[in-house]
mmCIF file with all atom_site columns, C-alpha atoms in Angstrom:
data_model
loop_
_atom_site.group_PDB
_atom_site.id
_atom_site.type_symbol
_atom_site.label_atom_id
_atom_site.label_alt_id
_atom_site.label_comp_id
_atom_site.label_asym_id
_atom_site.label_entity_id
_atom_site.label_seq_id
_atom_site.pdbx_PDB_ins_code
_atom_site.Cartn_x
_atom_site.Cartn_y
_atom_site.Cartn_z
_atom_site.occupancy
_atom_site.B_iso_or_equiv
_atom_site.pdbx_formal_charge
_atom_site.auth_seq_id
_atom_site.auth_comp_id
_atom_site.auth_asym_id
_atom_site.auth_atom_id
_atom_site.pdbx_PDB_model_num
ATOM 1   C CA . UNK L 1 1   ? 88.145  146.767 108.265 1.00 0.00 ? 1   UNK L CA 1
ATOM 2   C CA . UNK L 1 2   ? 87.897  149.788 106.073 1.00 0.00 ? 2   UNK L CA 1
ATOM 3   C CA . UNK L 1 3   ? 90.680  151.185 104.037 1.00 0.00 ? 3   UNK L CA 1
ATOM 4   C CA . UNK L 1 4   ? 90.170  154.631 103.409 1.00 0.00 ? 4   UNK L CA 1
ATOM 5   C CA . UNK L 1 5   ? 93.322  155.427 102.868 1.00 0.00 ? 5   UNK L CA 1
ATOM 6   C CA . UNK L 1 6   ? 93.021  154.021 98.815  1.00 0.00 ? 6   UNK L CA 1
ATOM 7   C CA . UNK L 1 7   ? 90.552  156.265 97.958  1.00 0.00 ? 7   UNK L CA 1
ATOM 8   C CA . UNK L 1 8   ? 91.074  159.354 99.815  1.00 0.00 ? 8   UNK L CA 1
ATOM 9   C CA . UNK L 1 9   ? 95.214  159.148 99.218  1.00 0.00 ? 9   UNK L CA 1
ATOM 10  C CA . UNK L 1 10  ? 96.194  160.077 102.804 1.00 0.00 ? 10  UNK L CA 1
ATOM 11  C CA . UNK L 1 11  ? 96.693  157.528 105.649 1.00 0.00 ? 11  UNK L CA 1
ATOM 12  C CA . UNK L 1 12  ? 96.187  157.597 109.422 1.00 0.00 ? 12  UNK L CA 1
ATOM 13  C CA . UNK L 1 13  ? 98.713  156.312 111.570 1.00 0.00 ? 13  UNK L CA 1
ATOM 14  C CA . UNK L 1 14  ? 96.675  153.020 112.447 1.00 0.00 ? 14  UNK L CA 1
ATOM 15  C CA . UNK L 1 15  ? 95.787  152.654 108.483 1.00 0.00 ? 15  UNK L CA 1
ATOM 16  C CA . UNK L 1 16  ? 99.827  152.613 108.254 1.00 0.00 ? 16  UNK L CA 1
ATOM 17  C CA . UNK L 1 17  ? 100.330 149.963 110.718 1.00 0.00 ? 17  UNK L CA 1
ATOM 18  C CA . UNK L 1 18  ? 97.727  147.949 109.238 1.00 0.00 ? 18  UNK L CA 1
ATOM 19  C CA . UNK L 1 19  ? 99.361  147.943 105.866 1.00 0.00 ? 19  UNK L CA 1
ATOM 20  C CA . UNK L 1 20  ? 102.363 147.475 107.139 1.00 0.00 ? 20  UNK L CA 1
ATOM 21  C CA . UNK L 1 21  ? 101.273 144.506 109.254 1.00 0.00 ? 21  UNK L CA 1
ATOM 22  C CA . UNK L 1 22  ? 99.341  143.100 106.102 1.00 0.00 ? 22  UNK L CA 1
ATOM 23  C CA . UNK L 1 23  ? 102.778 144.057 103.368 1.00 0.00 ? 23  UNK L CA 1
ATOM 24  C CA . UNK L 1 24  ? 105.081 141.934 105.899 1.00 0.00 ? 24  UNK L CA 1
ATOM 25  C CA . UNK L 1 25  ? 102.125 138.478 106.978 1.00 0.00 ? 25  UNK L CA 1
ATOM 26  C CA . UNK L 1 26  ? 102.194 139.091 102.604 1.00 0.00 ? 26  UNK L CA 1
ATOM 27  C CA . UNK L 1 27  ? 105.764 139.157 102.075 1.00 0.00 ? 27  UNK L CA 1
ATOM 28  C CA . UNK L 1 28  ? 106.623 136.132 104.387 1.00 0.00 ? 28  UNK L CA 1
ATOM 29  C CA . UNK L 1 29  ? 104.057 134.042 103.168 1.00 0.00 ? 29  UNK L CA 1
ATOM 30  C CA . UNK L 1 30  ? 105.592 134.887 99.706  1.00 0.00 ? 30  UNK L CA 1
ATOM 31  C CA . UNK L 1 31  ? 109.170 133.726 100.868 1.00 0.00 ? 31  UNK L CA 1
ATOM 32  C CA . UNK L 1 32  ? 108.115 130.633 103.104 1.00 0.00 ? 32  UNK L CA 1
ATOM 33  C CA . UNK L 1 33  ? 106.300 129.628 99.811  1.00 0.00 ? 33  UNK L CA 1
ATOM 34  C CA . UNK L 1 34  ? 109.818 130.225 97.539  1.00 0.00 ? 34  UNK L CA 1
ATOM 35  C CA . UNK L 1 35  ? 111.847 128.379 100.244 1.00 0.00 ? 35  UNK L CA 1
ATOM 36  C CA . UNK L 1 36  ? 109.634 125.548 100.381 1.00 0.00 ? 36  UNK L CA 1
ATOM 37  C CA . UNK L 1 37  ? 109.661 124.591 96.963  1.00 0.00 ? 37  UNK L CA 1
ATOM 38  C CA . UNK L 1 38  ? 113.877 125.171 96.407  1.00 0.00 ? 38  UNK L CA 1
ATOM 39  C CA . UNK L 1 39  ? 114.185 123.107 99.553  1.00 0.00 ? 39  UNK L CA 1
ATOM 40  C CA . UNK L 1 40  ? 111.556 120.453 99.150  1.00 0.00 ? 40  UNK L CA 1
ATOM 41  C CA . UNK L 1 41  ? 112.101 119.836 95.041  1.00 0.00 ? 41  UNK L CA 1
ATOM 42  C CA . UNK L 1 42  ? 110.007 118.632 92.438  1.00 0.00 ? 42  UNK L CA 1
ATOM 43  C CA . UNK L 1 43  ? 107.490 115.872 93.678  1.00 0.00 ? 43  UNK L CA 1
ATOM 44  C CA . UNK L 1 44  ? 108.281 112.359 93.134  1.00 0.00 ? 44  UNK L CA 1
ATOM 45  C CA . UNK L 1 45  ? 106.114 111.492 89.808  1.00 0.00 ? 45  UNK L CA 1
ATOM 46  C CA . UNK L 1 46  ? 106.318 107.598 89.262  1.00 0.00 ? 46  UNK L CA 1
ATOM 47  C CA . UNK L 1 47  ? 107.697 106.410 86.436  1.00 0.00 ? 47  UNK L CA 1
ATOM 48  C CA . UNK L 1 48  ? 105.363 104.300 83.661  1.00 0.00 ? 48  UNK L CA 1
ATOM 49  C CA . UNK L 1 49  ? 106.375 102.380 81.224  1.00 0.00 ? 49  UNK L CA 1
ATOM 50  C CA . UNK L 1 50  ? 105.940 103.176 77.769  1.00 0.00 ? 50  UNK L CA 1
ATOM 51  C CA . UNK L 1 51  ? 103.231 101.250 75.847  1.00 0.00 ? 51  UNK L CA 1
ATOM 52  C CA . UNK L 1 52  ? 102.911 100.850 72.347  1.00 0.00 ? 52  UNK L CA 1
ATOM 53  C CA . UNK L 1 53  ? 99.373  99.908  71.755  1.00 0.00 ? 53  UNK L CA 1
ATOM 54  C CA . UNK L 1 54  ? 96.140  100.426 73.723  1.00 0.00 ? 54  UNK L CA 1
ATOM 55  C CA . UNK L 1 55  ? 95.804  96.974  75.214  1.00 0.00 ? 55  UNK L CA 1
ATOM 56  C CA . UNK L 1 56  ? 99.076  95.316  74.547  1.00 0.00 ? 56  UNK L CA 1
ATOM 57  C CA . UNK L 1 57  ? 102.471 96.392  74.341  1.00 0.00 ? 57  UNK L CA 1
ATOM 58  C CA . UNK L 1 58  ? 105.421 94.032  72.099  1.00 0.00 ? 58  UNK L CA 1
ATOM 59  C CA . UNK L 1 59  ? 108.420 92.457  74.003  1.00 0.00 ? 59  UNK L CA 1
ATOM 60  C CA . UNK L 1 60  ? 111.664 94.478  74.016  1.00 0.00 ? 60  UNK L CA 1
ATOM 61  C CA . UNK L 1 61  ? 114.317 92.300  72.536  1.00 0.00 ? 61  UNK L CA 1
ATOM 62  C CA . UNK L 1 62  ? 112.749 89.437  70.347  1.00 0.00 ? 62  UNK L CA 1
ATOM 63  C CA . UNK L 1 63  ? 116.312 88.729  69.022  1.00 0.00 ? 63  UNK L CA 1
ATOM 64  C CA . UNK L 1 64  ? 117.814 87.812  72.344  1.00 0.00 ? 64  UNK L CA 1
ATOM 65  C CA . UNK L 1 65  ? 114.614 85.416  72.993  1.00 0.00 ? 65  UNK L CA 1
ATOM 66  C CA . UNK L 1 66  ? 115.342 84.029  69.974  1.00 0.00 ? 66  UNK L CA 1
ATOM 67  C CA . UNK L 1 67  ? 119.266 83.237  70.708  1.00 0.00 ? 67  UNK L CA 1
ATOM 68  C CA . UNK L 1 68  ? 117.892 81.994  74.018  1.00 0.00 ? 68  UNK L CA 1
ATOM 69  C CA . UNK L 1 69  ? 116.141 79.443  72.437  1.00 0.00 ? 69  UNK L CA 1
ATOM 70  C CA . UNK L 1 70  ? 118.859 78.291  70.045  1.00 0.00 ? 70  UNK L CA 1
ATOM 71  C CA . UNK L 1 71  ? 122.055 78.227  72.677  1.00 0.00 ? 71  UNK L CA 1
ATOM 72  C CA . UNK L 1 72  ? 118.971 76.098  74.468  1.00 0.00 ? 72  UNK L CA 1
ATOM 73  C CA . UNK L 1 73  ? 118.215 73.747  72.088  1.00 0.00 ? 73  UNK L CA 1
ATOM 74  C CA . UNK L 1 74  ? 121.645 73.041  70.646  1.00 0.00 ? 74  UNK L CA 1
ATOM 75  C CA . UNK L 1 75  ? 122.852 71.972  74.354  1.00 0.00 ? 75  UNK L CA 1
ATOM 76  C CA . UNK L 1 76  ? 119.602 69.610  74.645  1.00 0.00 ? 76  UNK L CA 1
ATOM 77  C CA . UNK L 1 77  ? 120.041 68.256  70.833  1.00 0.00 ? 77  UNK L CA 1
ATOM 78  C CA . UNK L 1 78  ? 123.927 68.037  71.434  1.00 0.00 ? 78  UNK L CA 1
ATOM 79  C CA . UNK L 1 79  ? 122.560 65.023  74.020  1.00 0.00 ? 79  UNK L CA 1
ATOM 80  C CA . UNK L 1 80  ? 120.398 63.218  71.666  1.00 0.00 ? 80  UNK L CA 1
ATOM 81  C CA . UNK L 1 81  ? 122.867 59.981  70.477  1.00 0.00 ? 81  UNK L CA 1
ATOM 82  C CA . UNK L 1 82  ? 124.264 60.347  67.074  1.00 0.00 ? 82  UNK L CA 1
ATOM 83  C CA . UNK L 1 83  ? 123.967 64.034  66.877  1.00 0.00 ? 83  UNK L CA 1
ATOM 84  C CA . UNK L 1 84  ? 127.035 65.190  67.482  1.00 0.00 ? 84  UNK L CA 1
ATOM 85  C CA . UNK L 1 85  ? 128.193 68.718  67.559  1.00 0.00 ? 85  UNK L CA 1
ATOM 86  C CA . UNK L 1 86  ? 124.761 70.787  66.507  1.00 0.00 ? 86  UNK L CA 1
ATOM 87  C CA . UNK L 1 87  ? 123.361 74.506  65.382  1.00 0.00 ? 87  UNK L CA 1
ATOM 88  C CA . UNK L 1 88  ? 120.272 75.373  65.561  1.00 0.00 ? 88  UNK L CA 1
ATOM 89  C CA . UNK L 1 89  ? 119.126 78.628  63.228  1.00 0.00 ? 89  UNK L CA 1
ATOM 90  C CA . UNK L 1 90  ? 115.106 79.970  64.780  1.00 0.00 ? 90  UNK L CA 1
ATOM 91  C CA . UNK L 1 91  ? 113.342 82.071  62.511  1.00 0.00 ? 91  UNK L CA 1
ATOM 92  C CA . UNK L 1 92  ? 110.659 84.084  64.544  1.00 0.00 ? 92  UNK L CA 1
ATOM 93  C CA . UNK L 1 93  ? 107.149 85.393  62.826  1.00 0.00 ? 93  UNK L CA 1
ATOM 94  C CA . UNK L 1 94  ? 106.382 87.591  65.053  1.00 0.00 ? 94  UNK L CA 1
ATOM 95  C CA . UNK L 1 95  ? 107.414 89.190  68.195  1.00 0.00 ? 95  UNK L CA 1
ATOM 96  C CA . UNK L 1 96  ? 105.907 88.336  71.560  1.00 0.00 ? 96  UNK L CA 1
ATOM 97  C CA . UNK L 1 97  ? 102.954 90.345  72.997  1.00 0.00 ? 97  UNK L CA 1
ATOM 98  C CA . UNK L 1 98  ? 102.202 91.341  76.491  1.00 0.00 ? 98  UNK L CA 1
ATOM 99  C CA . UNK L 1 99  ? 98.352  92.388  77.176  1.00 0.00 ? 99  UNK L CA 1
ATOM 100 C CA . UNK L 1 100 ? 97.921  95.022  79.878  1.00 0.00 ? 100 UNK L CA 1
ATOM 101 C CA . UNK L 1 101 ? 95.268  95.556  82.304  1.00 0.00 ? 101 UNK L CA 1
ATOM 102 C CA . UNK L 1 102 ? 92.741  98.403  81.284  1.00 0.00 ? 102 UNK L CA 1
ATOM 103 C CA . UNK L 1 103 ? 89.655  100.060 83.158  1.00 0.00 ? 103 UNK L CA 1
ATOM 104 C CA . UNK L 1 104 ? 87.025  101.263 81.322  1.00 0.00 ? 104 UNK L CA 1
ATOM 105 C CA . UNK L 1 105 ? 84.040  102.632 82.930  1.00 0.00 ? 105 UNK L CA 1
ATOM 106 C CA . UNK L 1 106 ? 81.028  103.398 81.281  1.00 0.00 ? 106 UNK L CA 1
ATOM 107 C CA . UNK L 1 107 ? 78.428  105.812 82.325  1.00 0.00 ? 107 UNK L CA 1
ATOM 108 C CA . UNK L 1 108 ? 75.172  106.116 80.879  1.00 0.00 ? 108 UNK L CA 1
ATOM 109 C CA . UNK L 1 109 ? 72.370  109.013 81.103  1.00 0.00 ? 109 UNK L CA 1
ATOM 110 C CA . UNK L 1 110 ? 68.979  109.367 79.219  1.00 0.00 ? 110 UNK L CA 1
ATOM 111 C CA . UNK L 1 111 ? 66.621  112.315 78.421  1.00 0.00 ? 111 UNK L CA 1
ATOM 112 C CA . UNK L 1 112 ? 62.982  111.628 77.769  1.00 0.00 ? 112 UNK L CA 1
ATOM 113 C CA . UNK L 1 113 ? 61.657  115.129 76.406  1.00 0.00 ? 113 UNK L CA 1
ATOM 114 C CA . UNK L 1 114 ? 57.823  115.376 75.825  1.00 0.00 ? 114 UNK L CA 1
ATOM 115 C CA . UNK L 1 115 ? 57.535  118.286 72.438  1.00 0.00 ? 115 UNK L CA 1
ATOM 116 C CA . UNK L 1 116 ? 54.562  119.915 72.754  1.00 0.00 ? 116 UNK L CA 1
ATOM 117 C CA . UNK L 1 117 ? 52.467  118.009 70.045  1.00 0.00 ? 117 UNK L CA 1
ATOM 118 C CA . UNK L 1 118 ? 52.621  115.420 72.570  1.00 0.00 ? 118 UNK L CA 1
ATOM 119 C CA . UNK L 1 119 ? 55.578  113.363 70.498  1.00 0.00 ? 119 UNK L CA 1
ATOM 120 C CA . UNK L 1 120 ? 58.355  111.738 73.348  1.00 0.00 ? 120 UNK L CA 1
ATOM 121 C CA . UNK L 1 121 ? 62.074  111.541 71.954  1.00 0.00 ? 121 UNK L CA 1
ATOM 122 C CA . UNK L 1 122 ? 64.507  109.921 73.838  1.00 0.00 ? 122 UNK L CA 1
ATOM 123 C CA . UNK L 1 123 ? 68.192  110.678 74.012  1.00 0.00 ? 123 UNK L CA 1
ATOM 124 C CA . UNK L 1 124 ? 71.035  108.176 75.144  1.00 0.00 ? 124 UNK L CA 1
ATOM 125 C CA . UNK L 1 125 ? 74.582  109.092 75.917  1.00 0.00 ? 125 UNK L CA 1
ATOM 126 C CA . UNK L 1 126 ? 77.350  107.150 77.175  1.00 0.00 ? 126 UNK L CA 1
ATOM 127 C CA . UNK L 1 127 ? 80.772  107.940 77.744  1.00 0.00 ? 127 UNK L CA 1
ATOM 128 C CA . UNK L 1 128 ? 84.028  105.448 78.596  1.00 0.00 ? 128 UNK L CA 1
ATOM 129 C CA . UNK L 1 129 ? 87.531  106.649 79.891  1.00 0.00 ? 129 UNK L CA 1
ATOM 130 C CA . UNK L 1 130 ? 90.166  103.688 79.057  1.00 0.00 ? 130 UNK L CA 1
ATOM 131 C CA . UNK L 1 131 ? 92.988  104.067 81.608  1.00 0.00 ? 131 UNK L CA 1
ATOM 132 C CA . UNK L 1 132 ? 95.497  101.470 82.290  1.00 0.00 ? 132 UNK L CA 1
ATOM 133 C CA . UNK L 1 133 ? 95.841  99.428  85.649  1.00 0.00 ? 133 UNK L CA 1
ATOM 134 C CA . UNK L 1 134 ? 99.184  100.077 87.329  1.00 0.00 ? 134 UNK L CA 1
ATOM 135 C CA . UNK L 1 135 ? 100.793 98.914  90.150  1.00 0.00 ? 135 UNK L CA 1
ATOM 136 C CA . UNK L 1 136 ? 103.187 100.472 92.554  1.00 0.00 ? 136 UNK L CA 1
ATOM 137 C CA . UNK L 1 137 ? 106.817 99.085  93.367  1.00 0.00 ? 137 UNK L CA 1
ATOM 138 C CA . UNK L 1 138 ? 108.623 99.557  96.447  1.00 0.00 ? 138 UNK L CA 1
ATOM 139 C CA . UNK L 1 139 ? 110.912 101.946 95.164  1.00 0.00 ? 139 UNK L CA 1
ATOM 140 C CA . UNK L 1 140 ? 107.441 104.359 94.147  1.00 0.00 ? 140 UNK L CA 1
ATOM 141 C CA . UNK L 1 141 ? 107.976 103.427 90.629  1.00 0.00 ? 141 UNK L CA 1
ATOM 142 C CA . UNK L 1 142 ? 104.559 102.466 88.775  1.00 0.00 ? 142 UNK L CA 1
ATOM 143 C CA . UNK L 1 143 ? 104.077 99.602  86.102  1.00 0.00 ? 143 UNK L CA 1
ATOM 144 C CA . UNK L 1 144 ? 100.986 97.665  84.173  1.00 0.00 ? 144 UNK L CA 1
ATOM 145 C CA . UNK L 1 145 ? 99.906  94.660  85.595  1.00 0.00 ? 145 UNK L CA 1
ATOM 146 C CA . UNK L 1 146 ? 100.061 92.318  83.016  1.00 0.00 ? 146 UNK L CA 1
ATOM 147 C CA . UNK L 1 147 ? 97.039  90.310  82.365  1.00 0.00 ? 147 UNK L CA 1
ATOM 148 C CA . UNK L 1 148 ? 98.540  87.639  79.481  1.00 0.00 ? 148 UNK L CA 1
ATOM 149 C CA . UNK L 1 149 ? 102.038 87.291  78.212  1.00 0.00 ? 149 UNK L CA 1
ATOM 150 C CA . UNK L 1 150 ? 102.220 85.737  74.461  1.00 0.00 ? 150 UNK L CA 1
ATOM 151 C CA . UNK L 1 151 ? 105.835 84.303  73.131  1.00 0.00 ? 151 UNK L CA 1
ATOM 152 C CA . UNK L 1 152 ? 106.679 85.342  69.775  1.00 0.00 ? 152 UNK L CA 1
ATOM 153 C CA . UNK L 1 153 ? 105.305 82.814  66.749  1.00 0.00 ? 153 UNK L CA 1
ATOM 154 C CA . UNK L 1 154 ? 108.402 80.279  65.395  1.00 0.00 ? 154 UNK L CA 1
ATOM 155 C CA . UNK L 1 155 ? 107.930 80.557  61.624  1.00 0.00 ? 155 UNK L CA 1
ATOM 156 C CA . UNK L 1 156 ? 110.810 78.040  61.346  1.00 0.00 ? 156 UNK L CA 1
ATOM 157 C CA . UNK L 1 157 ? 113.633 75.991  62.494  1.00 0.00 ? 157 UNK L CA 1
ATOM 158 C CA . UNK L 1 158 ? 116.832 74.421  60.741  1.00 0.00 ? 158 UNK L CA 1
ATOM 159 C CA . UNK L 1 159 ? 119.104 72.305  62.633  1.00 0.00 ? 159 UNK L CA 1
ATOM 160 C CA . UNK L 1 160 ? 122.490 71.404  61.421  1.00 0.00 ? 160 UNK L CA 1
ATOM 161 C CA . UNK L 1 161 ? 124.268 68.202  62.480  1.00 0.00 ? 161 UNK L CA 1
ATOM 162 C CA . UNK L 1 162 ? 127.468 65.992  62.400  1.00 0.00 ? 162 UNK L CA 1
ATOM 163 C CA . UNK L 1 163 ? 125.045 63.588  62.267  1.00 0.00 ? 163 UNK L CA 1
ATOM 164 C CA . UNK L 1 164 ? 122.466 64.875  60.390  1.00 0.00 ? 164 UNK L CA 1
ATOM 165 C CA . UNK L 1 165 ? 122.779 62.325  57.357  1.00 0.00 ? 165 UNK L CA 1
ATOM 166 C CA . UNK L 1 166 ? 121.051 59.435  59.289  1.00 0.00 ? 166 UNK L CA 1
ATOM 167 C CA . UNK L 1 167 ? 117.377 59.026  58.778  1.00 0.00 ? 167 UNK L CA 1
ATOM 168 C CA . UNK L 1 168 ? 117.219 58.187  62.695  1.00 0.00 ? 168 UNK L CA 1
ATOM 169 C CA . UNK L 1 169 ? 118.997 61.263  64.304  1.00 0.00 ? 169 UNK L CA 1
ATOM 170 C CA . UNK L 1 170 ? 117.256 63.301  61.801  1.00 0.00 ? 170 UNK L CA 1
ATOM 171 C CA . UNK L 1 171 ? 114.080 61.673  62.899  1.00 0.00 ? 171 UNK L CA 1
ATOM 172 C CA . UNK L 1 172 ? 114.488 61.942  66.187  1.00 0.00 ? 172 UNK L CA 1
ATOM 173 C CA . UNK L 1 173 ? 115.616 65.775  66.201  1.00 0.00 ? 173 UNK L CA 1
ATOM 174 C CA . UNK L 1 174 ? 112.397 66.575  63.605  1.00 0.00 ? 174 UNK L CA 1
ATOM 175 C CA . UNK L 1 175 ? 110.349 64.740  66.630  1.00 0.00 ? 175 UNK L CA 1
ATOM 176 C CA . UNK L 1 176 ? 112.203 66.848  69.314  1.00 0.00 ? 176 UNK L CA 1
ATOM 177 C CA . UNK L 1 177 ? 112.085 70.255  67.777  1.00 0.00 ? 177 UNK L CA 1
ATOM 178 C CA . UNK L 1 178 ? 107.842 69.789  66.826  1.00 0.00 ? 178 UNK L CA 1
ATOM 179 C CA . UNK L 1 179 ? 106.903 68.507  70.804  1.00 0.00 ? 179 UNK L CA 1
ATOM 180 C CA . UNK L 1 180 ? 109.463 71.264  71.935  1.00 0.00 ? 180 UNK L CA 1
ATOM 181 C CA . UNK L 1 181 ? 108.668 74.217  69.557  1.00 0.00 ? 181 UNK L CA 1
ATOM 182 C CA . UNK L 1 182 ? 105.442 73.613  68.633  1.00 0.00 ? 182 UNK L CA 1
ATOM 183 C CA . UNK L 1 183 ? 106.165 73.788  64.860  1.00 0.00 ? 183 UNK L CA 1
ATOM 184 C CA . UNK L 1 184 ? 104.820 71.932  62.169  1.00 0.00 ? 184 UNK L CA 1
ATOM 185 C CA . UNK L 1 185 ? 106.924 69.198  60.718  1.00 0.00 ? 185 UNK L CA 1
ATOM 186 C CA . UNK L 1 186 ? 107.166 70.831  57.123  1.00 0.00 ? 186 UNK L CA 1
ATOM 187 C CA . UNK L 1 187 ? 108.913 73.889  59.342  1.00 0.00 ? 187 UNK L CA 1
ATOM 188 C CA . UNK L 1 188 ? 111.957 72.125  60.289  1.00 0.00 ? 188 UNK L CA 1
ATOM 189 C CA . UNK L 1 189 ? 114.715 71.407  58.406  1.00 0.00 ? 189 UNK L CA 1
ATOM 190 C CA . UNK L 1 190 ? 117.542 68.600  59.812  1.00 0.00 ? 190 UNK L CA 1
ATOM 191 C CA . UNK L 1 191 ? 120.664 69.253  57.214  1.00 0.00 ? 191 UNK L CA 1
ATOM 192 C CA . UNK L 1 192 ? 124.105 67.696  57.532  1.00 0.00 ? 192 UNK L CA 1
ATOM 193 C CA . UNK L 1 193 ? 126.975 69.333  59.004  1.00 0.00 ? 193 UNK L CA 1
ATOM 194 C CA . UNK L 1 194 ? 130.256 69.717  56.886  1.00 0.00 ? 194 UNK L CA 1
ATOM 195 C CA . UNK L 1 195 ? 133.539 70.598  57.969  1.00 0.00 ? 195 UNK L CA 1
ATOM 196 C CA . UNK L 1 196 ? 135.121 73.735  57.514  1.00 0.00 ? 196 UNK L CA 1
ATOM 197 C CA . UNK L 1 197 ? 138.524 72.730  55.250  1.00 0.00 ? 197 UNK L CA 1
ATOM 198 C CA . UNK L 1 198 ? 139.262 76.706  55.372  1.00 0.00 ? 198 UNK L CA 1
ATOM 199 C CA . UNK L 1 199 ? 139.563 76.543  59.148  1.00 0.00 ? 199 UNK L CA 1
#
């Protein structure tokens, strides 16, 4: 199909009908496209979490862990005989970590070149993309799959007790709070429990 009509400025009546034809397939095209995306609406991107690190990422609330543990322990201790009414104060040295799932592939491509005084070099490259392993929900959202989940480190524990004066409760809750915490000894502190006169 030849359009003369551009370069010699005057049209023929089948050259107008043409155009025309072409102007309108154009301008609906152009519309159908404009309706499609106000109708249709942005495209559902999944949501990712955010992740602090490369291959690990730290739990969110460390402080609610840690009150976990102590509401825990003082309802377990509470139970022990001779205790009596008990607190229990966790001291956390670090936060808990949660290792992601990462791919990284490698590819790999050598050049022998011969120069010409007959000397060979050889050239390596490799090259690695890190992206992180996700996993679709049912509601299209996207998160890491989590490979190994580490609880934060107990630095220390004191425990406060009615009965907290006798060398036998304050055995037996040193005992209890290394098998359950996994502390050293030297980390846990049994101490008495006074009354409040004020109150």
């Amino acid at each position: 199909m030849k359009f003369d009509f551009f370069t010699k400025g005057n049209m023929t009546s089948k050259d107008k009908r043409t155009f025309n034809l072409l102007l309108i397939v154009f301008l609906v095209g152009l519309l159908l496209l404009i309706l499609s995306k106000s109708f249709i609406g942005p495209p559902n991107t999944p949501k990712v979490e955010p992740i602090i690190a490369p291959n690990t990422y730290k739990n969110s609330n460390p402080q609610s862990y840690e009150e976990k543990l102590e509401k825990r322990f003082e309802r377990e201790f509470a139970k022990i005989e001779g205790v009596g009414e008990v607190e229990v104060i966790i001291m956390l040295k670090t936060s808990g970590e949660i290792v992601i799932n990462k791919d990284i592939p490698i590819s790999q491509s050598q050049t022998d070149e011969v120069d010409s005084a007959g000397g060979t070099r050889q050239s390596v490259e490799s090259d690695s993309n890190e992206a992180t392993v996700l996993i679709s929900n049912a509601d299209g959202s996207t998160k890491p799959i989590i490979v190994k989940e580490m609880e934060p480190e107990i630095s220390g524990v004191v425990i406060i007790a009615e009965g907290g004066d006798d060398i036998v409760v304050k055995q037996n809750l040193m005992k209890a709070a290394k098998v359950l915490l996994d502390v050293d000894a030297h980390r846990i502190e049994v101490m008495k429990m006074v009354e409040n006169k004020g109150e």
